[in-house]
mmCIF file of C-alpha atoms and ligand atoms in Angstrom:
data_model
loop_
_atom_site.group_PDB
_atom_site.id
_atom_site.type_symbol
_atom_site.label_atom_id
_atom_site.label_comp_id
_atom_site.label_asym_id
_atom_site.label_seq_id
_atom_site.Cartn_x
_atom_site.Cartn_y
_atom_site.Cartn_z
ATOM 1 C CA UNK I 1 -54.330 -29.123 35.530
ATOM 2 C CA UNK I 2 -51.745 -31.195 37.250
ATOM 3 C CA UNK I 3 -52.465 -31.921 40.894
ATOM 4 C CA UNK I 4 -49.900 -31.501 43.553
ATOM 5 C CA UNK I 5 -50.068 -35.224 44.215
ATOM 6 C CA UNK I 6 -49.258 -35.904 40.489
ATOM 7 C CA UNK I 7 -46.468 -33.379 40.601
ATOM 8 C CA UNK I 8 -44.936 -35.100 43.648
ATOM 9 C CA UNK I 9 -45.263 -38.396 41.886
ATOM 10 C CA UNK I 10 -43.506 -36.969 38.774
ATOM 11 C CA UNK I 11 -40.899 -35.388 41.032
ATOM 12 C CA UNK I 12 -40.205 -38.764 42.660
ATOM 13 C CA UNK I 13 -39.900 -40.359 39.280
ATOM 14 C CA UNK I 14 -37.590 -37.586 38.103
ATOM 15 C CA UNK I 15 -35.437 -38.035 41.175
ATOM 16 C CA UNK I 16 -35.244 -41.747 40.755
ATOM 17 C CA UNK I 17 -34.414 -41.323 37.068
ATOM 18 C CA UNK I 18 -31.733 -38.858 37.943
ATOM 19 C CA UNK I 19 -30.271 -41.240 40.483
ATOM 20 C CA UNK I 20 -30.458 -44.092 38.082
ATOM 21 C CA UNK I 21 -28.778 -42.166 35.315
ATOM 22 C CA UNK I 22 -26.002 -40.968 37.677
ATOM 23 C CA UNK I 23 -25.405 -44.418 38.911
ATOM 24 C CA UNK I 24 -25.185 -45.801 35.400
ATOM 25 C CA UNK I 25 -22.855 -42.986 34.353
ATOM 26 C CA UNK I 26 -20.670 -43.284 37.454
ATOM 27 C CA UNK I 27 -20.226 -46.921 36.999
ATOM 28 C CA UNK I 28 -19.700 -46.567 33.264
ATOM 29 C CA UNK I 29 -16.321 -46.016 31.771
ATOM 30 C CA UNK I 30 -15.700 -42.318 31.431
ATOM 31 C CA UNK I 31 -12.091 -42.256 30.293
ATOM 32 C CA UNK I 32 -11.467 -38.915 28.838
ATOM 33 C CA UNK I 33 -15.058 -37.910 28.912
ATOM 34 C CA UNK I 34 -15.603 -39.674 25.659
ATOM 35 C CA UNK I 35 -18.811 -41.485 26.573
ATOM 36 C CA UNK I 36 -21.395 -41.910 23.910
ATOM 37 C CA UNK I 37 -24.535 -40.839 25.611
ATOM 38 C CA UNK I 38 -27.189 -39.473 23.390
ATOM 39 C CA UNK I 39 -27.917 -35.776 23.860
ATOM 40 C CA UNK I 40 -31.672 -36.019 23.340
ATOM 41 C CA UNK I 41 -32.943 -34.826 26.661
ATOM 42 C CA UNK I 42 -32.334 -31.106 26.330
ATOM 43 C CA UNK I 43 -35.887 -30.077 25.951
ATOM 44 C CA UNK I 44 -38.650 -30.695 28.323
ATOM 45 C CA UNK I 45 -40.403 -33.947 27.530
ATOM 46 C CA UNK I 46 -43.147 -33.290 25.070
ATOM 47 C CA UNK I 47 -46.190 -33.607 27.281
ATOM 48 C CA UNK I 48 -48.627 -32.105 24.935
ATOM 49 C CA UNK I 49 -49.573 -29.830 27.823
ATOM 50 C CA UNK I 50 -50.020 -26.366 26.372
ATOM 51 C CA UNK I 51 -50.834 -24.570 29.563
ATOM 52 C CA UNK I 52 -48.423 -21.924 30.547
ATOM 53 C CA UNK I 53 -47.197 -21.291 34.041
ATOM 54 C CA UNK I 54 -47.635 -17.708 35.069
ATOM 55 C CA UNK I 55 -46.519 -15.742 38.068
ATOM 56 C CA UNK I 56 -49.001 -15.285 40.841
ATOM 57 C CA UNK I 57 -49.929 -11.840 39.584
ATOM 58 C CA UNK I 58 -50.519 -13.159 36.125
ATOM 59 C CA UNK I 59 -47.615 -11.563 34.366
ATOM 60 C CA UNK I 60 -45.744 -13.385 31.778
ATOM 61 C CA UNK I 61 -42.357 -14.956 31.760
ATOM 62 C CA UNK I 62 -40.425 -11.907 30.557
ATOM 63 C CA UNK I 63 -40.554 -10.019 33.773
ATOM 64 C CA UNK I 64 -38.037 -11.870 35.865
ATOM 65 C CA UNK I 65 -34.490 -11.384 36.802
ATOM 66 C CA UNK I 66 -32.384 -8.823 35.141
ATOM 67 C CA UNK I 67 -34.261 -5.724 36.146
ATOM 68 C CA UNK I 68 -34.091 -6.275 39.898
ATOM 69 C CA UNK I 69 -35.222 -3.578 42.204
ATOM 70 C CA UNK I 70 -38.477 -2.590 40.615
ATOM 71 C CA UNK I 71 -40.556 -5.674 40.000
ATOM 72 C CA UNK I 72 -42.261 -7.651 42.606
ATOM 73 C CA UNK I 73 -40.188 -10.685 41.743
ATOM 74 C CA UNK I 74 -37.801 -10.113 44.614
ATOM 75 C CA UNK I 75 -40.380 -11.234 47.039
ATOM 76 C CA UNK I 76 -41.467 -14.323 45.008
ATOM 77 C CA UNK I 77 -40.558 -17.585 46.298
ATOM 78 C CA UNK I 78 -37.819 -19.577 44.625
ATOM 79 C CA UNK I 79 -40.420 -21.952 43.203
ATOM 80 C CA UNK I 80 -42.390 -19.113 41.660
ATOM 81 C CA UNK I 81 -39.173 -17.886 40.047
ATOM 82 C CA UNK I 82 -38.555 -21.331 38.659
ATOM 83 C CA UNK I 83 -42.103 -21.659 37.402
ATOM 84 C CA UNK I 84 -41.846 -18.270 35.766
ATOM 85 C CA UNK I 85 -38.830 -19.465 33.711
ATOM 86 C CA UNK I 86 -39.806 -23.039 33.254
ATOM 87 C CA UNK I 87 -38.625 -24.778 30.058
ATOM 88 C CA UNK I 88 -42.200 -25.271 28.933
ATOM 89 C CA UNK I 89 -43.310 -21.702 29.387
ATOM 90 C CA UNK I 90 -40.387 -20.098 27.669
ATOM 91 C CA UNK I 91 -40.266 -21.712 24.241
ATOM 92 C CA UNK I 92 -42.006 -21.291 20.906
ATOM 93 C CA UNK I 93 -41.717 -23.193 17.646
ATOM 94 C CA UNK I 94 -40.424 -21.258 14.635
ATOM 95 C CA UNK I 95 -40.325 -23.559 11.649
ATOM 96 C CA UNK I 96 -38.120 -26.408 12.683
ATOM 97 C CA UNK I 97 -36.501 -24.448 15.489
ATOM 98 C CA UNK I 98 -37.406 -24.132 19.142
ATOM 99 C CA UNK I 99 -36.762 -20.553 20.059
ATOM 100 C CA UNK I 100 -36.701 -19.189 23.588
ATOM 101 C CA UNK I 101 -39.191 -16.442 24.407
ATOM 102 C CA UNK I 102 -37.190 -15.074 27.376
ATOM 103 C CA UNK I 103 -33.834 -14.329 25.847
ATOM 104 C CA UNK I 104 -33.266 -11.387 28.222
ATOM 105 C CA UNK I 105 -34.103 -13.187 31.393
ATOM 106 C CA UNK I 106 -31.186 -14.195 33.590
ATOM 107 C CA UNK I 107 -32.785 -17.640 33.820
ATOM 108 C CA UNK I 108 -32.996 -18.175 30.119
ATOM 109 C CA UNK I 109 -32.147 -21.783 29.065
ATOM 110 C CA UNK I 110 -30.327 -22.106 25.789
ATOM 111 C CA UNK I 111 -29.000 -25.453 24.684
ATOM 112 C CA UNK I 112 -28.636 -27.559 21.567
ATOM 113 C CA UNK I 113 -32.369 -27.728 21.229
ATOM 114 C CA UNK I 114 -33.314 -24.263 22.347
ATOM 115 C CA UNK I 115 -31.988 -21.398 20.330
ATOM 116 C CA UNK I 116 -31.892 -17.675 20.887
ATOM 117 C CA UNK I 117 -34.067 -15.558 18.594
ATOM 118 C CA UNK I 118 -32.455 -14.761 15.301
ATOM 119 C CA UNK I 119 -30.031 -11.821 15.556
ATOM 120 C CA UNK I 120 -30.223 -11.728 19.332
ATOM 121 C CA UNK I 121 -27.621 -9.443 20.975
ATOM 122 C CA UNK I 122 -27.928 -8.170 24.485
ATOM 123 C CA UNK I 123 -28.174 -4.451 24.737
ATOM 124 C CA UNK I 124 -26.348 -4.029 28.093
ATOM 125 C CA UNK I 125 -22.932 -5.557 27.451
ATOM 126 C CA UNK I 126 -20.101 -4.172 29.518
ATOM 127 C CA UNK I 127 -16.552 -5.110 30.303
ATOM 128 C CA UNK I 128 -16.085 -6.410 33.872
ATOM 129 C CA UNK I 129 -13.059 -5.061 35.648
ATOM 130 C CA UNK I 130 -11.308 -8.419 36.324
ATOM 131 C CA UNK I 131 -8.048 -9.825 35.094
ATOM 132 C CA UNK I 132 -8.240 -11.638 31.799
ATOM 133 C CA UNK I 133 -5.989 -14.355 30.368
ATOM 134 C CA UNK I 134 -5.150 -12.167 27.366
ATOM 135 C CA UNK I 135 -4.433 -8.642 26.520
ATOM 136 C CA UNK I 136 -6.148 -6.208 24.178
ATOM 137 C CA UNK I 137 -9.748 -5.434 23.351
ATOM 138 C CA UNK I 138 -12.084 -8.229 22.293
ATOM 139 C CA UNK I 139 -15.840 -8.795 22.399
ATOM 140 C CA UNK I 140 -15.205 -11.813 24.591
ATOM 141 C CA UNK I 141 -14.280 -9.419 27.414
ATOM 142 C CA UNK I 142 -17.957 -8.494 27.697
ATOM 143 C CA UNK I 143 -20.878 -9.730 29.812
ATOM 144 C CA UNK I 144 -24.281 -8.321 30.481
ATOM 145 C CA UNK I 145 -24.176 -5.627 33.092
ATOM 146 C CA UNK I 146 -25.605 -7.597 35.997
ATOM 147 C CA UNK I 147 -23.407 -10.574 35.378
ATOM 148 C CA UNK I 148 -20.337 -8.385 34.928
ATOM 149 C CA UNK I 149 -20.948 -6.760 38.366
ATOM 150 C CA UNK I 150 -21.343 -10.154 39.958
ATOM 151 C CA UNK I 151 -18.237 -11.390 38.260
ATOM 152 C CA UNK I 152 -16.303 -8.540 39.811
ATOM 153 C CA UNK I 153 -17.540 -9.539 43.264
ATOM 154 C CA UNK I 154 -16.700 -13.130 42.677
ATOM 155 C CA UNK I 155 -13.108 -12.364 41.581
ATOM 156 C CA UNK I 156 -12.675 -9.977 44.510
ATOM 157 C CA UNK I 157 -13.702 -12.713 46.897
ATOM 158 C CA UNK I 158 -11.318 -15.191 45.270
ATOM 159 C CA UNK I 159 -8.451 -12.717 45.564
ATOM 160 C CA UNK I 160 -9.246 -12.269 49.261
ATOM 161 C CA UNK I 161 -8.947 -16.004 49.657
ATOM 162 C CA UNK I 162 -5.643 -16.060 47.852
ATOM 163 C CA UNK I 163 -7.203 -17.601 44.749
ATOM 164 C CA UNK I 164 -5.966 -16.385 41.417
ATOM 165 C CA UNK I 165 -8.575 -16.490 38.693
ATOM 166 C CA UNK I 166 -8.593 -15.293 35.118
ATOM 167 C CA UNK I 167 -11.469 -14.557 32.833
ATOM 168 C CA UNK I 168 -10.908 -16.334 29.473
ATOM 169 C CA UNK I 169 -14.049 -15.858 27.344
ATOM 170 C CA UNK I 170 -17.429 -14.228 27.978
ATOM 171 C CA UNK I 171 -19.846 -12.883 25.382
ATOM 172 C CA UNK I 172 -19.754 -14.422 21.919
ATOM 173 C CA UNK I 173 -21.759 -12.961 19.095
ATOM 174 C CA UNK I 174 -23.670 -15.045 16.581
ATOM 175 C CA UNK I 175 -21.064 -14.110 13.949
ATOM 176 C CA UNK I 176 -18.145 -15.249 15.994
ATOM 177 C CA UNK I 177 -19.879 -18.467 16.954
ATOM 178 C CA UNK I 178 -20.116 -19.138 13.222
ATOM 179 C CA UNK I 179 -16.336 -19.114 12.914
ATOM 180 C CA UNK I 180 -15.785 -20.883 16.251
ATOM 181 C CA UNK I 181 -18.130 -23.706 15.169
ATOM 182 C CA UNK I 182 -16.754 -23.962 11.681
ATOM 183 C CA UNK I 183 -13.187 -24.177 12.795
ATOM 184 C CA UNK I 184 -14.221 -26.813 15.379
ATOM 185 C CA UNK I 185 -15.782 -28.838 12.628
ATOM 186 C CA UNK I 186 -12.599 -28.552 10.558
ATOM 187 C CA UNK I 187 -10.508 -29.592 13.482
ATOM 188 C CA UNK I 188 -12.586 -32.317 14.936
ATOM 189 C CA UNK I 189 -15.196 -33.303 12.424
ATOM 190 C CA UNK I 190 -18.905 -32.569 12.654
ATOM 191 C CA UNK I 191 -19.820 -35.298 15.168
ATOM 192 C CA UNK I 192 -17.296 -34.296 17.763
ATOM 193 C CA UNK I 193 -17.725 -30.584 17.135
ATOM 194 C CA UNK I 194 -21.431 -30.922 17.960
ATOM 195 C CA UNK I 195 -20.469 -32.314 21.397
ATOM 196 C CA UNK I 196 -18.083 -29.643 22.454
ATOM 197 C CA UNK I 197 -19.280 -26.522 20.697
ATOM 198 C CA UNK I 198 -22.582 -24.975 19.875
ATOM 199 C CA UNK I 199 -24.092 -24.177 16.558
ATOM 200 C CA UNK I 200 -24.564 -20.461 15.999
ATOM 201 C CA UNK I 201 -27.646 -19.208 17.821
ATOM 202 C CA UNK I 202 -27.413 -22.076 20.315
ATOM 203 C CA UNK I 203 -24.442 -20.978 22.417
ATOM 204 C CA UNK I 204 -24.942 -19.872 25.974
ATOM 205 C CA UNK I 205 -22.052 -17.449 25.431
ATOM 206 C CA UNK I 206 -24.391 -15.469 23.123
ATOM 207 C CA UNK I 207 -26.627 -14.638 26.031
ATOM 208 C CA UNK I 208 -23.874 -12.606 27.709
ATOM 209 C CA UNK I 209 -24.537 -14.489 30.921
ATOM 210 C CA UNK I 210 -21.785 -17.093 30.610
ATOM 211 C CA UNK I 211 -18.035 -16.906 30.950
ATOM 212 C CA UNK I 212 -15.127 -19.337 30.917
ATOM 213 C CA UNK I 213 -12.761 -18.930 33.826
ATOM 214 C CA UNK I 214 -9.372 -20.498 34.523
ATOM 215 C CA UNK I 215 -6.280 -19.885 36.558
ATOM 216 C CA UNK I 216 -2.533 -19.325 35.858
ATOM 217 C CA UNK I 217 -1.924 -22.405 38.079
ATOM 218 C CA UNK I 218 -3.104 -24.568 35.072
ATOM 219 C CA UNK I 219 -1.854 -22.158 32.392
ATOM 220 C CA UNK I 220 -5.293 -20.559 31.996
ATOM 221 C CA UNK I 221 -6.477 -23.586 29.968
ATOM 222 C CA UNK I 222 -10.173 -24.332 29.772
ATOM 223 C CA UNK I 223 -9.852 -28.054 30.196
ATOM 224 C CA UNK I 224 -11.048 -30.556 32.797
ATOM 225 C CA UNK I 225 -7.811 -30.205 34.764
ATOM 226 C CA UNK I 226 -9.007 -26.863 35.976
ATOM 227 C CA UNK I 227 -11.775 -28.612 37.878
ATOM 228 C CA UNK I 228 -9.204 -30.503 39.913
ATOM 229 C CA UNK I 229 -7.142 -27.399 40.778
ATOM 230 C CA UNK I 230 -7.462 -25.467 44.028
ATOM 231 C CA UNK I 231 -8.945 -22.629 42.037
ATOM 232 C CA UNK I 232 -11.479 -24.817 40.267
ATOM 233 C CA UNK I 233 -12.597 -26.242 43.560
ATOM 234 C CA UNK I 234 -12.910 -22.774 45.041
ATOM 235 C CA UNK I 235 -14.905 -21.667 42.045
ATOM 236 C CA UNK I 236 -17.386 -24.547 42.327
ATOM 237 C CA UNK I 237 -17.867 -23.870 46.009
ATOM 238 C CA UNK I 238 -18.210 -20.105 45.921
ATOM 239 C CA UNK I 239 -19.602 -19.197 42.535
ATOM 240 C CA UNK I 240 -23.281 -19.700 43.671
ATOM 241 C CA UNK I 241 -22.851 -17.045 46.381
ATOM 242 C CA UNK I 242 -22.345 -14.502 43.588
ATOM 243 C CA UNK I 243 -25.142 -15.780 41.343
ATOM 244 C CA UNK I 244 -23.166 -18.211 39.117
ATOM 245 C CA UNK I 245 -23.471 -21.954 38.657
ATOM 246 C CA UNK I 246 -21.204 -24.495 36.932
ATOM 247 C CA UNK I 247 -23.424 -24.993 33.905
ATOM 248 C CA UNK I 248 -22.139 -28.324 32.456
ATOM 249 C CA UNK I 249 -21.949 -30.811 35.275
ATOM 250 C CA UNK I 250 -19.942 -33.960 35.385
ATOM 251 C CA UNK I 251 -21.581 -36.988 33.813
ATOM 252 C CA UNK I 252 -24.648 -35.039 32.674
ATOM 253 C CA UNK I 253 -23.919 -34.798 28.986
ATOM 254 C CA UNK I 254 -27.090 -36.799 28.346
ATOM 255 C CA UNK I 255 -29.017 -33.909 29.739
ATOM 256 C CA UNK I 256 -27.040 -30.769 29.004
ATOM 257 C CA UNK I 257 -25.648 -31.935 25.705
ATOM 258 C CA UNK I 258 -22.122 -31.057 26.767
ATOM 259 C CA UNK I 259 -19.218 -32.738 28.396
ATOM 260 C CA UNK I 260 -18.180 -31.588 31.916
ATOM 261 C CA UNK I 261 -16.919 -28.012 31.812
ATOM 262 C CA UNK I 262 -15.676 -26.913 35.244
ATOM 263 C CA UNK I 263 -14.570 -23.614 33.725
ATOM 264 C CA UNK I 264 -17.892 -22.507 32.283
ATOM 265 C CA UNK I 265 -19.915 -20.535 34.760
ATOM 266 C CA UNK I 266 -23.382 -19.152 34.130
ATOM 267 C CA UNK I 267 -25.031 -16.207 35.812
ATOM 268 C CA UNK I 268 -28.551 -16.992 36.983
ATOM 269 C CA UNK I 269 -28.911 -14.451 39.763
ATOM 270 C CA UNK I 270 -28.071 -14.614 43.441
ATOM 271 C CA UNK I 271 -31.530 -15.706 44.442
ATOM 272 C CA UNK I 272 -31.535 -18.963 42.556
ATOM 273 C CA UNK I 273 -27.839 -19.884 42.183
ATOM 274 C CA UNK I 274 -27.378 -21.325 45.674
ATOM 275 C CA UNK I 275 -30.582 -23.333 45.386
ATOM 276 C CA UNK I 276 -29.597 -24.688 41.991
ATOM 277 C CA UNK I 277 -26.149 -25.657 43.151
ATOM 278 C CA UNK I 278 -27.543 -27.327 46.257
ATOM 279 C CA UNK I 279 -30.066 -29.273 44.167
ATOM 280 C CA UNK I 280 -27.363 -30.904 42.108
ATOM 281 C CA UNK I 281 -29.661 -30.571 39.149
ATOM 282 C CA UNK I 282 -28.710 -29.349 35.743
ATOM 283 C CA UNK I 283 -30.487 -26.157 34.628
ATOM 284 C CA UNK I 284 -32.562 -28.318 32.262
ATOM 285 C CA UNK I 285 -33.852 -30.409 35.175
ATOM 286 C CA UNK I 286 -34.189 -27.524 37.571
ATOM 287 C CA UNK I 287 -36.475 -25.517 35.235
ATOM 288 C CA UNK I 288 -38.527 -28.523 34.023
ATOM 289 C CA UNK I 289 -42.136 -28.199 35.206
ATOM 290 C CA UNK I 290 -41.999 -31.828 36.218
ATOM 291 C CA UNK I 291 -39.663 -30.822 39.001
ATOM 292 C CA UNK I 292 -41.348 -27.606 40.061
ATOM 293 C CA UNK I 293 -43.861 -27.726 42.902
ATOM 294 C CA UNK I 294 -45.954 -24.697 43.432
HETATM 295 ZN ZN1 ZN Z 1 -17.985 -21.680 27.893
#
């Protein structure tokens, strides 16, 4: 077992590393976001520690989040929630792939090194009643039920503040990710495509918990310019109140595997989102056991 003292020590090291990395990146040239950081830090460091964090009542990691109202998770501390969904306790090796074991949890972490189970499709996709940037039916109008309800609240709050948002792209099936990825490879070449789009099975959009959001003020584009707009700033400030976080933070490509995406918000639940945003950590760091103190 890891002692609290050791955890504190690791936490300190992690903090220092984060600061160091941030400093290096901030002082580095980031013109056009084309830095060449290696995206090798997506998984938890391989510690060889096979122990699994469990909730205080001994249940496994599949119990959290989405079914609020009936479990005892509502009363758990934020740290217990984090531990329950830690990177290390929610992954299993299948051949050469690392596959998440908590695909249905609102805290699931999917990235370039952590895939969804084969054929995963959420069973509670619905269409949120918010304005979209396009007309007509499409699967990308959908989100999982809890996330869709939260998005409606978020958009209503924006409207009250005179902020005009548009939903651009939510759920993306495995099949559609295949064509999105392939056309990105055709357009940009494999190396660049890997930096800006996910391979099928590895996209957060397939969880039904992520959605791209923009505004008519920038022509509804999903580009970095949205982050500098009044609407983008409003979104960054208020999304956590409704359970969403900006998933791909600025200058954290080395950790998340993706360039800054101020338009891509991810539902993680109202209990954790404000804490995550306040921490300034990426989801990969936030759910790393090295940073969780119980
Ligand atoms: Zn996105």
